[in-house]
mmCIF file of C-alpha atoms in Angstrom:
data_model
loop_
_atom_site.group_PDB
_atom_site.id
_atom_site.type_symbol
_atom_site.label_atom_id
_atom_site.label_comp_id
_atom_site.label_asym_id
_atom_site.label_seq_id
_atom_site.Cartn_x
_atom_site.Cartn_y
_atom_site.Cartn_z
ATOM 1 C CA UNK A 1347 217.115 43.049 108.764
ATOM 2 C CA UNK A 1348 215.837 45.943 110.918
ATOM 3 C CA UNK A 1349 212.215 44.884 110.510
ATOM 4 C CA UNK A 1350 212.577 41.137 111.074
ATOM 5 C CA UNK A 1351 215.977 40.182 112.508
ATOM 6 C CA UNK A 1352 217.150 43.187 114.522
ATOM 7 C CA UNK A 1353 217.783 41.041 117.618
ATOM 8 C CA UNK A 1354 219.772 38.340 115.812
ATOM 9 C CA UNK A 1355 223.133 39.334 117.290
ATOM 10 C CA UNK A 1356 223.334 38.115 120.880
ATOM 11 C CA UNK A 1357 225.746 38.646 123.802
ATOM 12 C CA UNK A 1358 226.982 35.062 123.492
ATOM 13 C CA UNK A 1359 227.816 35.575 119.804
ATOM 14 C CA UNK A 1360 229.679 38.790 120.558
ATOM 15 C CA UNK A 1361 231.632 37.101 123.345
ATOM 16 C CA UNK A 1362 232.617 34.201 121.117
ATOM 17 C CA UNK A 1363 233.924 36.462 118.342
ATOM 18 C CA UNK A 1364 235.779 38.677 120.824
ATOM 19 C CA UNK A 1365 237.650 35.612 122.042
ATOM 20 C CA UNK A 1366 239.503 35.799 118.736
ATOM 21 C CA UNK A 1367 241.162 38.990 119.953
ATOM 22 C CA UNK A 1368 238.972 41.713 118.433
ATOM 23 C CA UNK A 1369 237.033 44.472 120.219
ATOM 24 C CA UNK A 1370 233.264 44.526 120.631
ATOM 25 C CA UNK A 1371 232.450 46.934 117.808
ATOM 26 C CA UNK A 1372 234.583 44.993 115.322
ATOM 27 C CA UNK A 1373 232.876 41.773 116.407
ATOM 28 C CA UNK A 1374 229.457 43.379 115.934
ATOM 29 C CA UNK A 1375 230.293 44.616 112.428
ATOM 30 C CA UNK A 1376 231.656 41.194 111.497
ATOM 31 C CA UNK A 1377 228.497 39.439 112.673
ATOM 32 C CA UNK A 1378 226.263 42.014 110.974
ATOM 33 C CA UNK A 1379 228.026 41.671 107.639
ATOM 34 C CA UNK A 1380 227.592 37.920 107.947
ATOM 35 C CA UNK A 1381 223.844 38.221 108.658
ATOM 36 C CA UNK A 1382 223.485 40.601 105.721
ATOM 37 C CA UNK A 1383 225.408 38.162 103.525
ATOM 38 C CA UNK A 1384 227.862 40.869 102.471
ATOM 39 C CA UNK A 1385 231.130 39.282 101.414
ATOM 40 C CA UNK A 1386 232.554 42.194 99.443
ATOM 41 C CA UNK A 1387 235.232 43.682 101.715
ATOM 42 C CA UNK A 1388 235.252 46.925 99.731
ATOM 43 C CA UNK A 1389 231.584 47.495 100.571
ATOM 44 C CA UNK A 1390 232.196 46.632 104.221
ATOM 45 C CA UNK A 1391 235.127 49.061 104.410
ATOM 46 C CA UNK A 1392 233.195 51.765 102.567
ATOM 47 C CA UNK A 1393 230.089 51.709 104.749
ATOM 48 C CA UNK A 1394 230.395 49.904 108.059
ATOM 49 C CA UNK A 1395 232.873 52.168 109.862
ATOM 50 C CA UNK A 1396 230.633 55.164 109.122
ATOM 51 C CA UNK A 1397 227.324 53.344 109.508
ATOM 52 C CA UNK A 1398 227.462 51.126 112.622
ATOM 53 C CA UNK A 1399 227.939 52.715 116.049
ATOM 54 C CA UNK A 1400 228.219 51.486 119.613
ATOM 55 C CA UNK A 1401 226.091 53.732 121.853
ATOM 56 C CA UNK A 1402 226.297 54.333 125.594
ATOM 57 C CA UNK A 1403 223.139 54.265 127.725
ATOM 58 C CA UNK A 1404 224.493 56.978 130.043
ATOM 59 C CA UNK A 1405 224.703 59.434 127.151
ATOM 60 C CA UNK A 1406 220.914 59.297 126.732
ATOM 61 C CA UNK A 1407 219.460 58.806 130.194
ATOM 62 C CA UNK A 1408 221.131 62.062 131.226
ATOM 63 C CA UNK A 1409 218.869 63.881 128.784
ATOM 64 C CA UNK A 1410 216.599 66.368 130.669
ATOM 65 C CA UNK A 1411 213.449 64.708 129.321
ATOM 66 C CA UNK A 1412 214.575 61.306 130.606
ATOM 67 C CA UNK A 1413 215.512 62.783 133.963
ATOM 68 C CA UNK A 1414 212.205 64.597 134.561
ATOM 69 C CA UNK A 1415 209.412 62.689 132.774
ATOM 70 C CA UNK A 1416 208.202 59.470 134.486
ATOM 71 C CA UNK A 1417 207.699 56.303 132.447
ATOM 72 C CA UNK A 1418 204.106 55.366 133.357
ATOM 73 C CA UNK A 1419 201.837 53.131 131.275
ATOM 74 C CA UNK A 1420 198.575 54.899 130.358
ATOM 75 C CA UNK A 1421 195.837 54.297 127.775
ATOM 76 C CA UNK A 1422 192.943 56.188 126.190
ATOM 77 C CA UNK A 1423 190.943 54.277 123.571
ATOM 78 C CA UNK A 1424 193.416 53.129 120.910
ATOM 79 C CA UNK A 1425 196.220 55.399 122.139
ATOM 80 C CA UNK A 1426 198.660 54.096 124.726
ATOM 81 C CA UNK A 1427 201.800 55.332 126.467
ATOM 82 C CA UNK A 1428 204.112 52.567 127.603
ATOM 83 C CA UNK A 1429 207.735 51.701 128.187
ATOM 84 C CA UNK A 1430 209.670 50.211 125.285
ATOM 85 C CA UNK A 1431 212.986 48.379 125.384
ATOM 86 C CA UNK A 1432 216.041 47.777 123.233
ATOM 87 C CA UNK A 1433 217.706 44.479 124.056
ATOM 88 C CA UNK A 1434 221.506 44.241 124.310
ATOM 89 C CA UNK A 1435 222.959 44.292 120.769
ATOM 90 C CA UNK A 1436 219.594 44.958 119.123
ATOM 91 C CA UNK A 1437 220.196 47.018 115.979
ATOM 92 C CA UNK A 1438 218.192 50.213 115.356
ATOM 93 C CA UNK A 1439 218.309 53.438 113.378
ATOM 94 C CA UNK A 1440 219.692 56.169 115.597
ATOM 95 C CA UNK A 1441 220.123 59.211 113.348
ATOM 96 C CA UNK A 1442 219.412 60.746 109.935
ATOM 97 C CA UNK A 1443 221.150 59.549 106.796
ATOM 98 C CA UNK A 1444 224.649 60.936 106.346
ATOM 99 C CA UNK A 1445 225.915 61.992 102.937
ATOM 100 C CA UNK A 1446 229.535 61.697 101.854
ATOM 101 C CA UNK A 1447 230.404 62.402 98.238
ATOM 102 C CA UNK A 1448 228.078 60.072 96.316
ATOM 103 C CA UNK A 1449 227.395 57.796 99.283
ATOM 104 C CA UNK A 1450 224.169 57.727 101.292
ATOM 105 C CA UNK A 1451 225.067 56.205 104.649
ATOM 106 C CA UNK A 1452 222.322 55.006 107.028
ATOM 107 C CA UNK A 1453 223.107 55.491 110.724
ATOM 108 C CA UNK A 1454 222.473 52.440 112.905
ATOM 109 C CA UNK A 1455 223.591 51.602 116.414
ATOM 110 C CA UNK A 1456 223.276 49.302 119.389
ATOM 111 C CA UNK A 1457 223.664 49.225 123.162
ATOM 112 C CA UNK A 1458 225.463 46.421 124.974
ATOM 113 C CA UNK A 1459 222.957 46.628 127.840
ATOM 114 C CA UNK A 1460 219.169 47.052 128.008
ATOM 115 C CA UNK A 1461 217.837 50.507 127.143
ATOM 116 C CA UNK A 1462 214.325 51.621 128.149
ATOM 117 C CA UNK A 1463 212.406 54.409 126.439
ATOM 118 C CA UNK A 1464 208.963 56.004 126.457
ATOM 119 C CA UNK A 1465 206.685 55.311 123.482
ATOM 120 C CA UNK A 1466 203.157 56.092 122.312
ATOM 121 C CA UNK A 1467 201.152 53.624 120.224
ATOM 122 C CA UNK A 1468 197.966 53.948 118.158
ATOM 123 C CA UNK A 1469 196.201 50.599 117.680
ATOM 124 C CA UNK A 1470 199.467 48.909 118.707
ATOM 125 C CA UNK A 1471 201.363 50.734 115.960
ATOM 126 C CA UNK A 1472 204.347 52.686 117.218
ATOM 127 C CA UNK A 1473 203.744 56.362 116.497
ATOM 128 C CA UNK A 1474 206.347 58.164 118.573
ATOM 129 C CA UNK A 1475 209.154 57.138 120.890
ATOM 130 C CA UNK A 1476 211.883 58.972 122.773
ATOM 131 C CA UNK A 1477 214.758 56.841 121.515
ATOM 132 C CA UNK A 1478 218.270 57.865 120.443
ATOM 133 C CA UNK A 1479 216.903 58.421 116.932
ATOM 134 C CA UNK A 1480 214.399 61.031 118.101
ATOM 135 C CA UNK A 1481 216.924 62.676 120.413
ATOM 136 C CA UNK A 1482 219.636 62.880 117.741
ATOM 137 C CA UNK A 1483 217.398 63.926 114.845
ATOM 138 C CA UNK A 1484 215.828 66.736 116.900
ATOM 139 C CA UNK A 1485 219.078 68.231 118.184
ATOM 140 C CA UNK A 1486 219.503 70.606 115.276
ATOM 141 C CA UNK A 1487 215.863 71.822 115.142
ATOM 142 C CA UNK A 1488 215.871 72.372 118.921
ATOM 143 C CA UNK A 1489 219.131 74.329 118.682
ATOM 144 C CA UNK A 1490 217.648 76.537 115.944
ATOM 145 C CA UNK A 1491 214.332 77.193 117.677
ATOM 146 C CA UNK A 1492 213.921 80.666 119.146
ATOM 147 C CA UNK A 1493 211.293 83.279 119.851
ATOM 148 C CA UNK A 1494 207.735 82.108 119.392
ATOM 149 C CA UNK A 1495 207.888 78.478 118.294
ATOM 150 C CA UNK A 1496 205.181 76.385 116.635
ATOM 151 C CA UNK A 1497 205.294 72.611 116.312
ATOM 152 C CA UNK A 1498 202.883 70.573 114.214
ATOM 153 C CA UNK A 1499 202.442 67.251 116.007
ATOM 154 C CA UNK A 1500 202.516 66.519 119.731
ATOM 155 C CA UNK A 1501 203.635 62.923 120.207
ATOM 156 C CA UNK A 1502 205.198 62.687 123.660
ATOM 157 C CA UNK A 1503 206.110 66.352 123.764
ATOM 158 C CA UNK A 1504 209.867 65.880 123.487
ATOM 159 C CA UNK A 1505 210.462 68.747 121.060
ATOM 160 C CA UNK A 1506 208.181 71.065 123.045
ATOM 161 C CA UNK A 1507 209.836 70.124 126.332
ATOM 162 C CA UNK A 1508 213.386 70.703 125.126
ATOM 163 C CA UNK A 1509 212.497 73.976 123.408
ATOM 164 C CA UNK A 1510 210.683 75.265 126.492
ATOM 165 C CA UNK A 1511 213.914 74.926 128.488
ATOM 166 C CA UNK A 1512 215.695 77.448 126.246
ATOM 167 C CA UNK A 1513 215.994 81.039 127.432
ATOM 168 C CA UNK A 1514 215.673 82.361 123.882
ATOM 169 C CA UNK A 1515 212.332 80.583 123.363
ATOM 170 C CA UNK A 1516 209.396 82.748 124.498
ATOM 171 C CA UNK A 1517 206.562 80.314 123.791
ATOM 172 C CA UNK A 1518 205.886 76.882 122.300
ATOM 173 C CA UNK A 1519 202.563 76.344 120.541
ATOM 174 C CA UNK A 1520 201.599 72.755 119.743
ATOM 175 C CA UNK A 1521 199.041 71.998 117.023
ATOM 176 C CA UNK A 1522 197.572 68.503 117.381
ATOM 177 C CA UNK A 1523 194.287 67.241 115.948
ATOM 178 C CA UNK A 1524 193.725 64.158 118.110
ATOM 179 C CA UNK A 1525 192.101 65.017 121.451
ATOM 180 C CA UNK A 1526 193.037 61.625 122.929
ATOM 181 C CA UNK A 1527 196.731 62.285 122.368
ATOM 182 C CA UNK A 1528 196.346 65.693 123.972
ATOM 183 C CA UNK A 1529 194.580 64.222 127.005
ATOM 184 C CA UNK A 1530 197.298 61.578 127.450
ATOM 185 C CA UNK A 1531 199.889 64.320 127.276
ATOM 186 C CA UNK A 1532 198.116 66.758 129.593
ATOM 187 C CA UNK A 1533 197.397 64.118 132.231
ATOM 188 C CA UNK A 1534 200.719 62.270 132.240
ATOM 189 C CA UNK A 1535 203.517 64.401 130.781
ATOM 190 C CA UNK A 1536 202.728 68.113 130.781
ATOM 191 C CA UNK A 1537 202.571 68.402 134.620
ATOM 192 C CA UNK A 1538 206.292 67.541 134.719
ATOM 193 C CA UNK A 1539 207.348 70.330 132.351
ATOM 194 C CA UNK A 1540 209.770 72.742 134.004
ATOM 195 C CA UNK A 1541 208.582 75.714 131.896
ATOM 196 C CA UNK A 1542 204.928 74.778 131.590
ATOM 197 C CA UNK A 1543 203.902 78.435 131.322
ATOM 198 C CA UNK A 1544 205.444 78.578 127.833
ATOM 199 C CA UNK A 1545 203.233 75.781 126.455
ATOM 200 C CA UNK A 1546 200.054 76.391 124.461
ATOM 201 C CA UNK A 1547 198.104 73.522 122.849
ATOM 202 C CA UNK A 1548 195.680 74.015 119.934
ATOM 203 C CA UNK A 1549 193.324 71.269 118.751
ATOM 204 C CA UNK A 1550 193.395 71.638 114.989
ATOM 205 C CA UNK A 1551 194.389 69.932 111.769
ATOM 206 C CA UNK A 1552 197.866 71.079 110.771
ATOM 207 C CA UNK A 1553 196.920 72.133 107.242
ATOM 208 C CA UNK A 1554 193.787 73.969 108.386
ATOM 209 C CA UNK A 1555 195.805 75.867 110.973
ATOM 210 C CA UNK A 1556 198.575 76.609 108.483
ATOM 211 C CA UNK A 1557 196.068 78.057 106.013
ATOM 212 C CA UNK A 1558 194.994 80.609 108.663
ATOM 213 C CA UNK A 1559 198.480 81.534 109.886
ATOM 214 C CA UNK A 1560 200.024 84.934 109.323
ATOM 215 C CA UNK A 1561 203.708 85.325 108.568
ATOM 216 C CA UNK A 1562 204.463 87.238 111.753
ATOM 217 C CA UNK A 1563 202.796 84.847 114.223
ATOM 218 C CA UNK A 1564 205.795 82.548 114.793
ATOM 219 C CA UNK A 1565 209.537 82.785 114.393
ATOM 220 C CA UNK A 1566 210.172 79.062 113.981
ATOM 221 C CA UNK A 1567 207.979 76.150 112.841
ATOM 222 C CA UNK A 1568 208.849 72.486 113.313
ATOM 223 C CA UNK A 1569 206.858 69.876 111.359
ATOM 224 C CA UNK A 1570 206.569 66.375 112.822
ATOM 225 C CA UNK A 1571 203.227 64.857 111.781
ATOM 226 C CA UNK A 1572 204.509 61.734 110.065
ATOM 227 C CA UNK A 1573 205.761 58.328 111.101
ATOM 228 C CA UNK A 1574 208.870 57.972 108.944
ATOM 229 C CA UNK A 1575 210.575 59.281 105.816
ATOM 230 C CA UNK A 1576 208.107 57.468 103.541
ATOM 231 C CA UNK A 1577 205.019 59.405 104.632
ATOM 232 C CA UNK A 1578 207.219 62.356 105.573
ATOM 233 C CA UNK A 1579 207.916 62.949 101.888
ATOM 234 C CA UNK A 1580 204.215 63.479 101.177
ATOM 235 C CA UNK A 1581 203.832 65.819 104.164
ATOM 236 C CA UNK A 1582 206.862 67.820 103.078
ATOM 237 C CA UNK A 1583 205.532 68.281 99.544
ATOM 238 C CA UNK A 1584 202.068 69.269 100.782
ATOM 239 C CA UNK A 1585 203.428 71.654 103.410
ATOM 240 C CA UNK A 1586 205.541 73.415 100.800
ATOM 241 C CA UNK A 1587 202.372 74.427 98.955
ATOM 242 C CA UNK A 1588 201.467 76.564 101.980
ATOM 243 C CA UNK A 1589 204.978 77.502 103.004
ATOM 244 C CA UNK A 1590 205.684 79.683 99.979
ATOM 245 C CA UNK A 1591 203.681 82.570 101.407
ATOM 246 C CA UNK A 1592 205.816 82.717 104.569
ATOM 247 C CA UNK A 1593 208.841 84.978 104.210
ATOM 248 C CA UNK A 1594 209.741 85.671 107.841
ATOM 249 C CA UNK A 1595 209.039 82.275 109.391
ATOM 250 C CA UNK A 1596 211.667 79.518 109.467
ATOM 251 C CA UNK A 1597 210.338 76.017 108.704
ATOM 252 C CA UNK A 1598 212.148 72.805 109.669
ATOM 253 C CA UNK A 1599 211.118 69.170 109.121
ATOM 254 C CA UNK A 1600 211.891 66.160 111.288
ATOM 255 C CA UNK A 1601 214.424 63.762 109.636
ATOM 256 C CA UNK A 1602 214.707 66.035 106.609
ATOM 257 C CA UNK A 1603 218.133 64.628 105.678
ATOM 258 C CA UNK A 1604 216.486 61.246 105.234
ATOM 259 C CA UNK A 1605 213.349 62.606 103.534
ATOM 260 C CA UNK A 1606 215.347 64.460 100.886
ATOM 261 C CA UNK A 1607 216.827 61.153 99.739
ATOM 262 C CA UNK A 1608 213.311 60.184 98.595
ATOM 263 C CA UNK A 1609 212.407 63.521 96.979
#
């Protein structure tokens, strides 16, 4: 459904169902269960209340990154920064899996108005976007980051930006192997960083850099060099081969709660 029919629920459908006397979220869940051909009420009751969420645009556009980074379309070779859009009632993943007893509960949500976000594409394939999913799944790693921070993977610099705002973060080192991504970032995003003096960018393959790292170089390492949980699993397993020699350094992985479901 998310890959092919995520825009199936429309404002007119929601309005028609709400005329029966139910609220918007109930109407959305009813329509979604119909599109998914789920007739078992026990399954609907078990999952939908904890899985489907109505989101508010104002809760995200007040994010410091959204407030300070302009949404300008730019391109270098196959890499491109451009504005993306969620349509009203479009369904999307907005957070890591949640676990409750033996249940694995995906987290999906929608807005009832258009939502615009910044995205970077490689050969027209979405690589990174500052959507509710990225904002929510990076909250915990950003909260934990302190001291000298290292992040593998640049993307649009969201993690680096948010960490650099923290008083207990001394520096943020970014390891990125693609020079085109770095140039896009340096030309169009980095100049708007509030704490730009904390940022250091290294052009290097993540595994090559990791093999040369000492245990006392960084206090906190955040790994985000994969597209989703599928390829994230392979990165996690490979990174762990290097990680064992680090005793003082904290390692965190983007969307780990989802990745561990596939381990």
